[in-house]
CSV table of C-alpha atoms and ligand atoms in Angstrom, one decimal:
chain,number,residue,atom,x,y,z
A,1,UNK,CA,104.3,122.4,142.9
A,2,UNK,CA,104.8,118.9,141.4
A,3,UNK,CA,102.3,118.4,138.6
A,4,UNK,CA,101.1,114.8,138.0
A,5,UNK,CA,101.8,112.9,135.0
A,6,UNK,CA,105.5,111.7,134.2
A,7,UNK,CA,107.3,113.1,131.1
A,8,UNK,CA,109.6,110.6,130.5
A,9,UNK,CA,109.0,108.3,127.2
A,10,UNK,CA,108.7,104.7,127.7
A,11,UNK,CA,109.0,103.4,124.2
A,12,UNK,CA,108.2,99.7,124.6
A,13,UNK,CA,109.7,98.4,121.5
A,14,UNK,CA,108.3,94.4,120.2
A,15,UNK,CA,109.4,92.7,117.5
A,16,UNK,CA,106.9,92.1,114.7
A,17,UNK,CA,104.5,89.3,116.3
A,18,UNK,CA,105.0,86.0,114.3
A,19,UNK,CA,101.8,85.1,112.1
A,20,UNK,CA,100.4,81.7,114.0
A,21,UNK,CA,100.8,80.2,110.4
A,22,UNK,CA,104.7,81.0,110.1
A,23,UNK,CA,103.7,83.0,106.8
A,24,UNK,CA,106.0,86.4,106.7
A,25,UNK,CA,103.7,89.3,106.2
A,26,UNK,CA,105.2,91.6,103.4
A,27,UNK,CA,103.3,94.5,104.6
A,28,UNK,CA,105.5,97.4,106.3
A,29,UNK,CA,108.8,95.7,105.4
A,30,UNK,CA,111.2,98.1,103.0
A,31,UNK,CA,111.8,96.5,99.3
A,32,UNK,CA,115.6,95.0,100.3
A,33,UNK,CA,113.5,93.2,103.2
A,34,UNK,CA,111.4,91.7,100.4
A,35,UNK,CA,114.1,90.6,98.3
A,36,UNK,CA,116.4,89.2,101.2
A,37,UNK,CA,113.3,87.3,102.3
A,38,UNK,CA,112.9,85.7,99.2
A,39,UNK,CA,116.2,84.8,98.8
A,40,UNK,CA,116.1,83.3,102.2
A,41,UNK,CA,113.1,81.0,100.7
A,42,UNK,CA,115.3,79.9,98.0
A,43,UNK,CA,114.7,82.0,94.7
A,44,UNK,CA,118.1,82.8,93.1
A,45,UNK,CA,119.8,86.6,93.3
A,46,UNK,CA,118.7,87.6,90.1
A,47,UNK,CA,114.8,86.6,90.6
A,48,UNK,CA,114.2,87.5,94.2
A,49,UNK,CA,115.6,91.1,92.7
A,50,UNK,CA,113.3,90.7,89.6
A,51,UNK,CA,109.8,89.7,91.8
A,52,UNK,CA,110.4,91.8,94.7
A,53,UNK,CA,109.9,94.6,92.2
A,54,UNK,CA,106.8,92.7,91.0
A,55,UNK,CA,105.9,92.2,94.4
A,56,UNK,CA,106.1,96.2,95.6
A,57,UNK,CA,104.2,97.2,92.7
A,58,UNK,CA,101.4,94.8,93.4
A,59,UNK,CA,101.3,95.5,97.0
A,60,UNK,CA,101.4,99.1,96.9
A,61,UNK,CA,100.5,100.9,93.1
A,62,UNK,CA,97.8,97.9,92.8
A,63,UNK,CA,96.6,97.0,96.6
A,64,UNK,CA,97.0,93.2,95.7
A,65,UNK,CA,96.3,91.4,98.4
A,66,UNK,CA,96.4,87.9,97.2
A,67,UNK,CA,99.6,86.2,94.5
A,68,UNK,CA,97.4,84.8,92.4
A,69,UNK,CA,96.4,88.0,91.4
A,70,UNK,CA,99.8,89.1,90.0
A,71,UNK,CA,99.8,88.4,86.4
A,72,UNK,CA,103.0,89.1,85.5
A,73,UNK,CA,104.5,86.0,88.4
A,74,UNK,CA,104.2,82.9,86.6
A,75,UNK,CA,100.8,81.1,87.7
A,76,UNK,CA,103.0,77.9,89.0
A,77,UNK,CA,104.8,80.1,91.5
A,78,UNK,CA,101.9,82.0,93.1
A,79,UNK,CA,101.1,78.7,95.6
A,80,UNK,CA,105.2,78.9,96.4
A,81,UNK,CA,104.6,82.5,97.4
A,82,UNK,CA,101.3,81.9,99.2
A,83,UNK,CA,102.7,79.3,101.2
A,84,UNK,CA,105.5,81.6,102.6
A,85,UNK,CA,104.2,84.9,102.7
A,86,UNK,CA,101.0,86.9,103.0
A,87,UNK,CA,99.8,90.3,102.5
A,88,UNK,CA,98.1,91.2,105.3
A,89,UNK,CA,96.4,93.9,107.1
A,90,UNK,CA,95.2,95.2,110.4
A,91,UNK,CA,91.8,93.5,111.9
A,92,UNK,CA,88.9,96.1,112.0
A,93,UNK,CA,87.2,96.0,115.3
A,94,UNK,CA,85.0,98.7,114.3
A,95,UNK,CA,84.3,101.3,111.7
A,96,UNK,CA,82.0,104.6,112.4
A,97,UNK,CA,81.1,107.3,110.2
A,98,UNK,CA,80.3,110.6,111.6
A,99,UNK,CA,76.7,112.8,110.4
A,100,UNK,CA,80.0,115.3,109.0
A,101,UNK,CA,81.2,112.2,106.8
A,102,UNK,CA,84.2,111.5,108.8
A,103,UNK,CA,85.1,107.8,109.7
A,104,UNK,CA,86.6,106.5,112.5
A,105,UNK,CA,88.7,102.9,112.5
A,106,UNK,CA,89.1,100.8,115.7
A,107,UNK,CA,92.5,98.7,114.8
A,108,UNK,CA,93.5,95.1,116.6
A,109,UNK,CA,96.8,94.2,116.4
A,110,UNK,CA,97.7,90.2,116.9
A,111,UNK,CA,99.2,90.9,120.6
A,112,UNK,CA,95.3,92.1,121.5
A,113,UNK,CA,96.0,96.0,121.8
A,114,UNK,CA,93.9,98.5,120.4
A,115,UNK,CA,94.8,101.5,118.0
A,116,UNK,CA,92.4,103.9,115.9
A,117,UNK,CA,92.7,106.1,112.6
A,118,UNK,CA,90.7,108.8,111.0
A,119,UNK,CA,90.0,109.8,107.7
A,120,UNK,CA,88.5,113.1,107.2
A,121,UNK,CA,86.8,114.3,103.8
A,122,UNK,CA,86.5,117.8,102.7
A,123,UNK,CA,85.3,119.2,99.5
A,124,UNK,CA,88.8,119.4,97.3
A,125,UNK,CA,90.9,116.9,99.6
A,126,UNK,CA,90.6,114.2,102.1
A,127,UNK,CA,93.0,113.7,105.4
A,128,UNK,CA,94.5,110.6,106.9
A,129,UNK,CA,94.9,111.0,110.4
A,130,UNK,CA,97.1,108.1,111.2
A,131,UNK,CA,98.6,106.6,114.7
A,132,UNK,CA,102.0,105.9,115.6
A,133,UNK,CA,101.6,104.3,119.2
A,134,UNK,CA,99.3,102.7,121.0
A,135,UNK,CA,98.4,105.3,123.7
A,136,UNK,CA,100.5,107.9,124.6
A,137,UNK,CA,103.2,108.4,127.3
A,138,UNK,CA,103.2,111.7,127.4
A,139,UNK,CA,100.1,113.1,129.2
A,140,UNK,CA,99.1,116.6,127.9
A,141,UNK,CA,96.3,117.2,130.4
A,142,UNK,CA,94.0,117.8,127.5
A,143,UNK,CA,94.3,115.2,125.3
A,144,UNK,CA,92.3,111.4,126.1
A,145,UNK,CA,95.1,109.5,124.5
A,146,UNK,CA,97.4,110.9,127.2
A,147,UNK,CA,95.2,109.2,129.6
A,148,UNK,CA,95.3,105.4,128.4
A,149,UNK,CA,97.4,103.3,130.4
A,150,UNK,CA,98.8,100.7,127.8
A,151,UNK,CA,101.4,102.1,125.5
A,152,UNK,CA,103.5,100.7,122.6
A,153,UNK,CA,105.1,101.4,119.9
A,154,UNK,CA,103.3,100.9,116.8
A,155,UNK,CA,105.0,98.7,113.8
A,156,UNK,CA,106.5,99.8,110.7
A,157,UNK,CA,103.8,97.3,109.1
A,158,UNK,CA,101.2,98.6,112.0
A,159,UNK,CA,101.8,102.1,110.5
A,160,UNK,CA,101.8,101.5,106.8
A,161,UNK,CA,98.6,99.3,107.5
A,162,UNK,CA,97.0,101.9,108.1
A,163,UNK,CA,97.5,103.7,105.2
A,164,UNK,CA,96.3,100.6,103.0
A,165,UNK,CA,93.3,99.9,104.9
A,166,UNK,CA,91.8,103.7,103.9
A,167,UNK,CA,93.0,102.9,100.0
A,168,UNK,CA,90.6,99.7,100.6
A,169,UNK,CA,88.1,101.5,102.2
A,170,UNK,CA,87.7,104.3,100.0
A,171,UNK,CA,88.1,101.9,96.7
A,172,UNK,CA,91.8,103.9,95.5
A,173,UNK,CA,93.6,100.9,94.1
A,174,UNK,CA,95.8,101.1,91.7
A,175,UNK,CA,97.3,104.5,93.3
A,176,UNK,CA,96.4,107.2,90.5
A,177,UNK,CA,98.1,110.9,90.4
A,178,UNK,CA,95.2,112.4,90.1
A,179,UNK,CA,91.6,112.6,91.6
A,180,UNK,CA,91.9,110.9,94.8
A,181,UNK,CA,90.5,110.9,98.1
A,182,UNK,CA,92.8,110.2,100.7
A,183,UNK,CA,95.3,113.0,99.3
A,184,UNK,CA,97.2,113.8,102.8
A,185,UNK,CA,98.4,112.2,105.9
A,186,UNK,CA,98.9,113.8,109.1
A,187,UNK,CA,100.9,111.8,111.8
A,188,UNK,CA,98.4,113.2,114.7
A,189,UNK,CA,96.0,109.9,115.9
A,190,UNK,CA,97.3,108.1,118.7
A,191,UNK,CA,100.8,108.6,120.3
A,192,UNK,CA,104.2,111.2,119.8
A,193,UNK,CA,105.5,109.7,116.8
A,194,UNK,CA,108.6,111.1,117.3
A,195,UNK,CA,109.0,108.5,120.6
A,196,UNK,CA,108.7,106.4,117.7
A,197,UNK,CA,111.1,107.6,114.9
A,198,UNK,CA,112.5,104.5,113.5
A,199,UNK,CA,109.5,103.1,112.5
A,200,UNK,CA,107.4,106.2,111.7
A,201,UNK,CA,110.2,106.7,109.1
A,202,UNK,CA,110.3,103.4,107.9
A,203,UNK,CA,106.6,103.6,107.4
A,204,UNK,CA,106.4,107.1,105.8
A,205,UNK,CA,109.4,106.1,103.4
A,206,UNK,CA,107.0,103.3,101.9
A,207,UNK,CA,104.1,105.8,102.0
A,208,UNK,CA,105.9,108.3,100.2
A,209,UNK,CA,107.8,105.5,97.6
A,210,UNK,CA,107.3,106.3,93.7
A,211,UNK,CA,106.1,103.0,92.7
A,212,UNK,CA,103.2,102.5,95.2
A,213,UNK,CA,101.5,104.9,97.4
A,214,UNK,CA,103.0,107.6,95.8
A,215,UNK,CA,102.3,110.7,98.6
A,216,UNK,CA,104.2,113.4,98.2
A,217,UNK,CA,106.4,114.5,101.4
A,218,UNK,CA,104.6,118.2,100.9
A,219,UNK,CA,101.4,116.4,101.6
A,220,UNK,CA,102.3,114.5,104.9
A,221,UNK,CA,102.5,116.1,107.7
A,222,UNK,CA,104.1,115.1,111.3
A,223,UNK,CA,103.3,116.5,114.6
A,224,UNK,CA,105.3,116.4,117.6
A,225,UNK,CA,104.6,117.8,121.2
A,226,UNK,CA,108.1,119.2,120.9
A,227,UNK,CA,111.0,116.2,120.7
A,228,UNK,CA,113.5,118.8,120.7
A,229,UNK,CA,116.4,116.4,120.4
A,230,UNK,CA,114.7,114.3,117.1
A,231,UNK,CA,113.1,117.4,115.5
A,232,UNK,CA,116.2,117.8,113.3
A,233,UNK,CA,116.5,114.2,112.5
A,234,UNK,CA,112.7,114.5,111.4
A,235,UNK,CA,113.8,116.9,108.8
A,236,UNK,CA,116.8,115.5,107.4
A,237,UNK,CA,115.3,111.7,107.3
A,238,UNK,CA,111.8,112.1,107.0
A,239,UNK,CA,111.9,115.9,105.5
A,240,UNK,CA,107.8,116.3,105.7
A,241,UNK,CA,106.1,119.0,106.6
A,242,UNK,CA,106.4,120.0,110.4
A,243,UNK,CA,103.2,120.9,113.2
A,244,UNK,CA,103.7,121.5,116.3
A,245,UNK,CA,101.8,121.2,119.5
A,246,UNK,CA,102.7,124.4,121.5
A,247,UNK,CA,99.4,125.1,123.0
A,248,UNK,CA,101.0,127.7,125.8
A,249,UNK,CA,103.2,130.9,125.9
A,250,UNK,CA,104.9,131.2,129.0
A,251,UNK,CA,106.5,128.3,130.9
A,252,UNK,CA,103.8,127.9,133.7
A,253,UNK,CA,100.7,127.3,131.3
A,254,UNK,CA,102.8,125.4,129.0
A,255,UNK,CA,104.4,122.6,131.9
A,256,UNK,CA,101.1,122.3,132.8
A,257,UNK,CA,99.3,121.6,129.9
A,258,UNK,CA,101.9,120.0,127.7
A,259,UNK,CA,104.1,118.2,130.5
A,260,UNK,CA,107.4,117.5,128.0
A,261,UNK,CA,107.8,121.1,128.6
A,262,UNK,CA,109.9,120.5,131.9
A,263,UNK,CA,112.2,118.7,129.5
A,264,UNK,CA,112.5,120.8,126.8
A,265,UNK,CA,111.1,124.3,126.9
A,266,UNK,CA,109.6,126.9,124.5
A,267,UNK,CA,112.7,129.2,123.6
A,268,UNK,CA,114.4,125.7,122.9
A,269,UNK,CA,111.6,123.7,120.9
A,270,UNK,CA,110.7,127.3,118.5
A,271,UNK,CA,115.0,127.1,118.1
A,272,UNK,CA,114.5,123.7,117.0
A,273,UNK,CA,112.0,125.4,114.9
A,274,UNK,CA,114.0,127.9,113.2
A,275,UNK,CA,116.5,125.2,112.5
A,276,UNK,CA,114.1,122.7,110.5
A,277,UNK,CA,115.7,121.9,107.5
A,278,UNK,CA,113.3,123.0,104.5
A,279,UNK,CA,111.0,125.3,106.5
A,280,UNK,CA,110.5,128.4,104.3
A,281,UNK,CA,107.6,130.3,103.4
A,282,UNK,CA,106.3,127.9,101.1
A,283,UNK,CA,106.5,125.2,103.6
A,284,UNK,CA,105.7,126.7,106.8
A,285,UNK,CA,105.9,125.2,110.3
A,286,UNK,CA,102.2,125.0,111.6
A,287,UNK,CA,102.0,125.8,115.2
A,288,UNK,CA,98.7,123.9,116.9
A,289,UNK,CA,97.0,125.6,119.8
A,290,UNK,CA,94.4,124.3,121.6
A,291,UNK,CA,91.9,127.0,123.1
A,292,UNK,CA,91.3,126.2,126.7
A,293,UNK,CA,89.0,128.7,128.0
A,294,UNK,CA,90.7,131.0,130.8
A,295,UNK,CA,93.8,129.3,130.5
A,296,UNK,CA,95.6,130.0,127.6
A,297,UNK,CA,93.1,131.8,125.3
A,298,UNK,CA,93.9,136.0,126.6
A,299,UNK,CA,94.6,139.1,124.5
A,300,UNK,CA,98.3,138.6,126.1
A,301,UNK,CA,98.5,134.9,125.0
A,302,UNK,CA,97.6,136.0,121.1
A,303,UNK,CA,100.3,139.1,121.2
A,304,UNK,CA,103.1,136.9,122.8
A,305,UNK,CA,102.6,134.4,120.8
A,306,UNK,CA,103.0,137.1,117.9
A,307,UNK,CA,106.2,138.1,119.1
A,308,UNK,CA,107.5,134.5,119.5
A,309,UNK,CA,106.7,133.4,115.8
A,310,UNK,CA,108.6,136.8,115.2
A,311,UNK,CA,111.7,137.0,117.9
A,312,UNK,CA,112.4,133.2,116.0
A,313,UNK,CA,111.6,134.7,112.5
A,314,UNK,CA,109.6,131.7,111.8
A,315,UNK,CA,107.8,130.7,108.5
A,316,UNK,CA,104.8,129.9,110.6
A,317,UNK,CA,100.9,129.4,110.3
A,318,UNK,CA,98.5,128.9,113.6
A,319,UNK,CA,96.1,126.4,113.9
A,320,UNK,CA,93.8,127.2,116.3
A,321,UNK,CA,92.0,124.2,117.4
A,322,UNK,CA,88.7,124.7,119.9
A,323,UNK,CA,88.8,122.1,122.8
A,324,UNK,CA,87.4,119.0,121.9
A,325,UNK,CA,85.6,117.9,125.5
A,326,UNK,CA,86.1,114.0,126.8
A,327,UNK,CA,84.1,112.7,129.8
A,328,UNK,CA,86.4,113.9,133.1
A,329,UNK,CA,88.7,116.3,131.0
A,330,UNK,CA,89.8,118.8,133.2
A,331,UNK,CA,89.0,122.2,131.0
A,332,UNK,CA,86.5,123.9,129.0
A,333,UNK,CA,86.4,124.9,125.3
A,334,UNK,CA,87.0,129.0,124.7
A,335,UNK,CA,84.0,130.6,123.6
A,336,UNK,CA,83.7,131.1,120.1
A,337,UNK,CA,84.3,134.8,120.3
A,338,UNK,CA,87.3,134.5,122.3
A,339,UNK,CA,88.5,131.7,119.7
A,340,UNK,CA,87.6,134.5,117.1
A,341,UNK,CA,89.6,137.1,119.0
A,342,UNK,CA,92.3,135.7,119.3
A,343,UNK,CA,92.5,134.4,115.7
A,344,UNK,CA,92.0,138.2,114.8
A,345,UNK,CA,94.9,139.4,116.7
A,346,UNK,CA,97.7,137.0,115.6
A,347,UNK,CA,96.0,137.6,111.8
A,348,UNK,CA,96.5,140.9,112.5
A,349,UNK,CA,100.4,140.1,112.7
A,350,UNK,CA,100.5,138.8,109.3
A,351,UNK,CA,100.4,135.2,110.3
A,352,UNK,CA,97.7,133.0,109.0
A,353,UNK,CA,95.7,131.5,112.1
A,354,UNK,CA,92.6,129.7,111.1
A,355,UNK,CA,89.7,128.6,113.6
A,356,UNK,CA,89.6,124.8,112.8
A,357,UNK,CA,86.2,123.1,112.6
A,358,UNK,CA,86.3,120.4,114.6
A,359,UNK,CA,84.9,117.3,112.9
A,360,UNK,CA,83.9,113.7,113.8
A,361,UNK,CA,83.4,114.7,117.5
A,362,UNK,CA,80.0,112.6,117.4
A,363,UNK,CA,82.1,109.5,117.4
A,364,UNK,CA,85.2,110.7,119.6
A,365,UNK,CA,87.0,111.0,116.3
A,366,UNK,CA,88.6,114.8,116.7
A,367,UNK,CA,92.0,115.9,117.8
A,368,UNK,CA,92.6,114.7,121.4
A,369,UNK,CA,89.3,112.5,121.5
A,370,UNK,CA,90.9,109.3,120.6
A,371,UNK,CA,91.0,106.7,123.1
A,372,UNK,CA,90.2,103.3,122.8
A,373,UNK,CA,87.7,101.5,124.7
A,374,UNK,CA,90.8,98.9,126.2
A,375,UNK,CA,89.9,99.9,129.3
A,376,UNK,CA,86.7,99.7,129.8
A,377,UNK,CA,87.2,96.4,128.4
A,378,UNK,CA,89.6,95.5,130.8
A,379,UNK,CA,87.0,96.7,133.7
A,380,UNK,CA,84.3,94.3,131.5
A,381,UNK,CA,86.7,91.4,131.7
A,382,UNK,CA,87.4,92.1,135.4
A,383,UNK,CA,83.7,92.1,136.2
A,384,UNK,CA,83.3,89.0,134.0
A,385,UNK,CA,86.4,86.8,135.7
A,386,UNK,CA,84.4,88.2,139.4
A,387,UNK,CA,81.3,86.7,138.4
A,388,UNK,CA,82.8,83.3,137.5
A,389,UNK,CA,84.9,83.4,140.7
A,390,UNK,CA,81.5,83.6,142.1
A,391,UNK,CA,79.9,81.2,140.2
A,392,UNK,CA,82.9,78.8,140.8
A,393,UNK,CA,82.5,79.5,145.3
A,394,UNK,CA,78.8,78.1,144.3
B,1,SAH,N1,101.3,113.6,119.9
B,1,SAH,C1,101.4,114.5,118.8
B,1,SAH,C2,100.4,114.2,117.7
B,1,SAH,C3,99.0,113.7,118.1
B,1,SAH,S1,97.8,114.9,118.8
B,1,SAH,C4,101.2,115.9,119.3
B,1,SAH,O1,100.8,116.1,120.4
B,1,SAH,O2,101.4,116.8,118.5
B,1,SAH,C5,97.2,115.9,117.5
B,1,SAH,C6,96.8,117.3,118.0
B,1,SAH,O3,95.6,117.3,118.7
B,1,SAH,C7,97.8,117.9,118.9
B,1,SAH,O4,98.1,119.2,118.6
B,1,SAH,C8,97.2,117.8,120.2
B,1,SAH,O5,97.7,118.6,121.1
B,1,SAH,C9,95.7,118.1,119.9
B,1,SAH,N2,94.8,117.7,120.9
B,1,SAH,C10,94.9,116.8,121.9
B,1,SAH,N3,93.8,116.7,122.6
B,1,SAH,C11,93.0,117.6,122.2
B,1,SAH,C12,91.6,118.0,122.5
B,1,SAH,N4,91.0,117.4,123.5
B,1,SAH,N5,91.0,119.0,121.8
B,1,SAH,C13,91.7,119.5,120.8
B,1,SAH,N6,92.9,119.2,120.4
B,1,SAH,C14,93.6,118.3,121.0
B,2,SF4,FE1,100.4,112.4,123.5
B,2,SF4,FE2,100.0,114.3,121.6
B,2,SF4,FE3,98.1,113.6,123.3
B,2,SF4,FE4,100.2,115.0,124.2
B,2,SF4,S1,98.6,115.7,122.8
B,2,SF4,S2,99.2,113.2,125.2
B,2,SF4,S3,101.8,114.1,123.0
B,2,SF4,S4,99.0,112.3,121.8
């Protein structure tokens, strides 16, 4: 039987959209960028080297968003600078905050499409849960993201954006060690980021960068829905921690549910597993599962799962993650006790495999619920040019 939904990626790359006022945005490009830029606008070698530095530390360690604030750039060059450049960030469209504290971001970038992020607080740490594409091409049958019809590639300053938006939302400027919020990042909003790679790299080398936002690689986290062929290339260039979406046990369930598995399948994605550089059992591979009730939530699902972490000898913890429901979603959620059952038997093994609360579902923020409203916009517009059409026949 065919099943709908096509697996291929369709990465629509863009170049970065020029500002309407010529200005270069400094935001998302690496340091060398900086510096060649201002060379390009006419400061020697040794001072475009010199306030680049400046520049980075303002932008990033201090969340500068203006040049006259940078005290250390002599006064008469900050209308030079403003004149040229601009430190910019993504347009809110709209910001919600969940009864459980967490807040939801709707994102506009300058060619009108629509992105989200999430932050999640909890007691001792607080989450970033950032997007890498604008929709998603791959259509798990679960997931709402899988089921816009615009997709893009998110920009390296798209990405890192982000990231700065939550420090000026949560008030975490300069970047500190010690006693903040937003303390880790997971790459699991919108999109496969590793249909992206270039630029989710570019933009977690920034986020990661001493003298700025300063996260540590141990506290970022990527997940992919199996890119077996850029898994490796994750490790060696990105080197953060690893989740992956596996969701299914056998090869039925999984093409079904998680539609790259036609392309690459389980035995090969949990190799690519095994063969991530700096997994150990310090820095385990987390393996995501999604409970769909009567699909992939049995007694036999938990003890095969058990003996694939094992037959792989994988450094692995299990995230079990309860269906988060979206209107026309073609599965229930697992009752809790077969959520709890299941956790139980894989625990059993010696493998960690917490129940994960879900959180923000009262404003569509939890895993698989993001979706932005671009279509329903698009049916507003529609609706809007058939009344004028209307109006105009008289
Ligand atoms: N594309 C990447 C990262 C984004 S999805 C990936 O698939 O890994 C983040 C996690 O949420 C993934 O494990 C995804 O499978 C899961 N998810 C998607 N839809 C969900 C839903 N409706 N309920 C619960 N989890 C979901
Ligand atoms: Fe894309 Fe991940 Fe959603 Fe699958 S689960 S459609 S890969 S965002």
């Amino acid at each position: 039987m065919q099943i709908p939904g096509h697996i291929d990626p369709v990465p629509v790359s863009r170049d970065t959209v020029a500002r309407a006022d010529g200005r270069l945005d400094l935001v998302g490009l690496p340091r060398d960028e900086i510096r060649a830029a201002l060379e390009a606008a006419g400061l020697d070698v040794r001072q475009a080297k010199l306030r680049a530095k400046q520049i980075w530390h303002w932008i990033y360690n201090r969340g500068a968003t203006r040049f006259a604030d940078m005290t250390d750039i002599a006064k008469a060059q900050h209308p030079w600078l403003e004149e040229r450049f601009v430190i910019g960030r993504p347009e809110v469209v709209e910001a919600q905050v969940s009864t459980d504290g967490t807040r939801k971001w709707l994102l506009r970038a300058p060619d009108a499409q629509d992105y989200e992020m999430v932050f999640i607080p909890d007691a001792d740490r607080g989450t970033l849960c950032v997007s890498s594409q604008v929709g998603c091409t791959l259509n798990c049958r679960f997931c709402h993201t899988g089921t816009m019809r615009l997709v893009r590639n998110l920009t390296t300053p798209e990405i890192v954006g982000q990231v700065m938006l939550a420090r000026d939302a949560l008030g975490e400027w300069p970047s500190q060690p010690e006693g903040r919020m937003l303390t880790n990042i997971v790459m699991m909003g919108m999109g496969e980021p590793l249909y992206n790679f270039d630029n989710v790299r570019d933009a977690l080398k920034i986020v990661m960068d001493g003298d700025g936002l300063a996260l540590s690689k141990r506290r970022i986290t990527l997940s992919t829905s199996g890119v077996v062929p850029m898994m490796a290339r994750a490790g060696q260039e990105i080197g953060v921690n690893l989740a992956v979406s596996l969701h299914a046990v056998t090869k039925e369930v999984r093409d079904e549910i998680v539609p790259i598995n036609r392309k690459y399948g389980i035995e090969e994605l949990l190799q690519a597993c095994a063969d991530y550089p700096g997994a150990n059992n310090a820095r385990r591979i987390t393996f995501e599962y999604v409970m769909l009730k009567d699909k992939n939530d049995s007694d036999a699902d938990a003890h095969e799962l058990v003996r694939l972490i094992r037959k792989y000898k994988l450094p692995a913890k299990v995230n079990l993650i309860p269906f988060n429901p979206w209107p026309g979603a073609p599965y229930d959620t697992s009752t809790p006790e077969r959520v709890q059952r299941f956790s139980d038997i894989v625990f059993q093994a010696g493998i960690s495999a917490p129940v994960r609360t879900p959180r923000g579902r009262d404003i569509d923020a939890a895993c698989g619920q993001l979706k932005t409203s671009a279509e329903r916009k698009s049916r507003a517009e529609l609706d809007r040019l058939a009344e004028e059409k209307l109006a105009a026949l008289g």
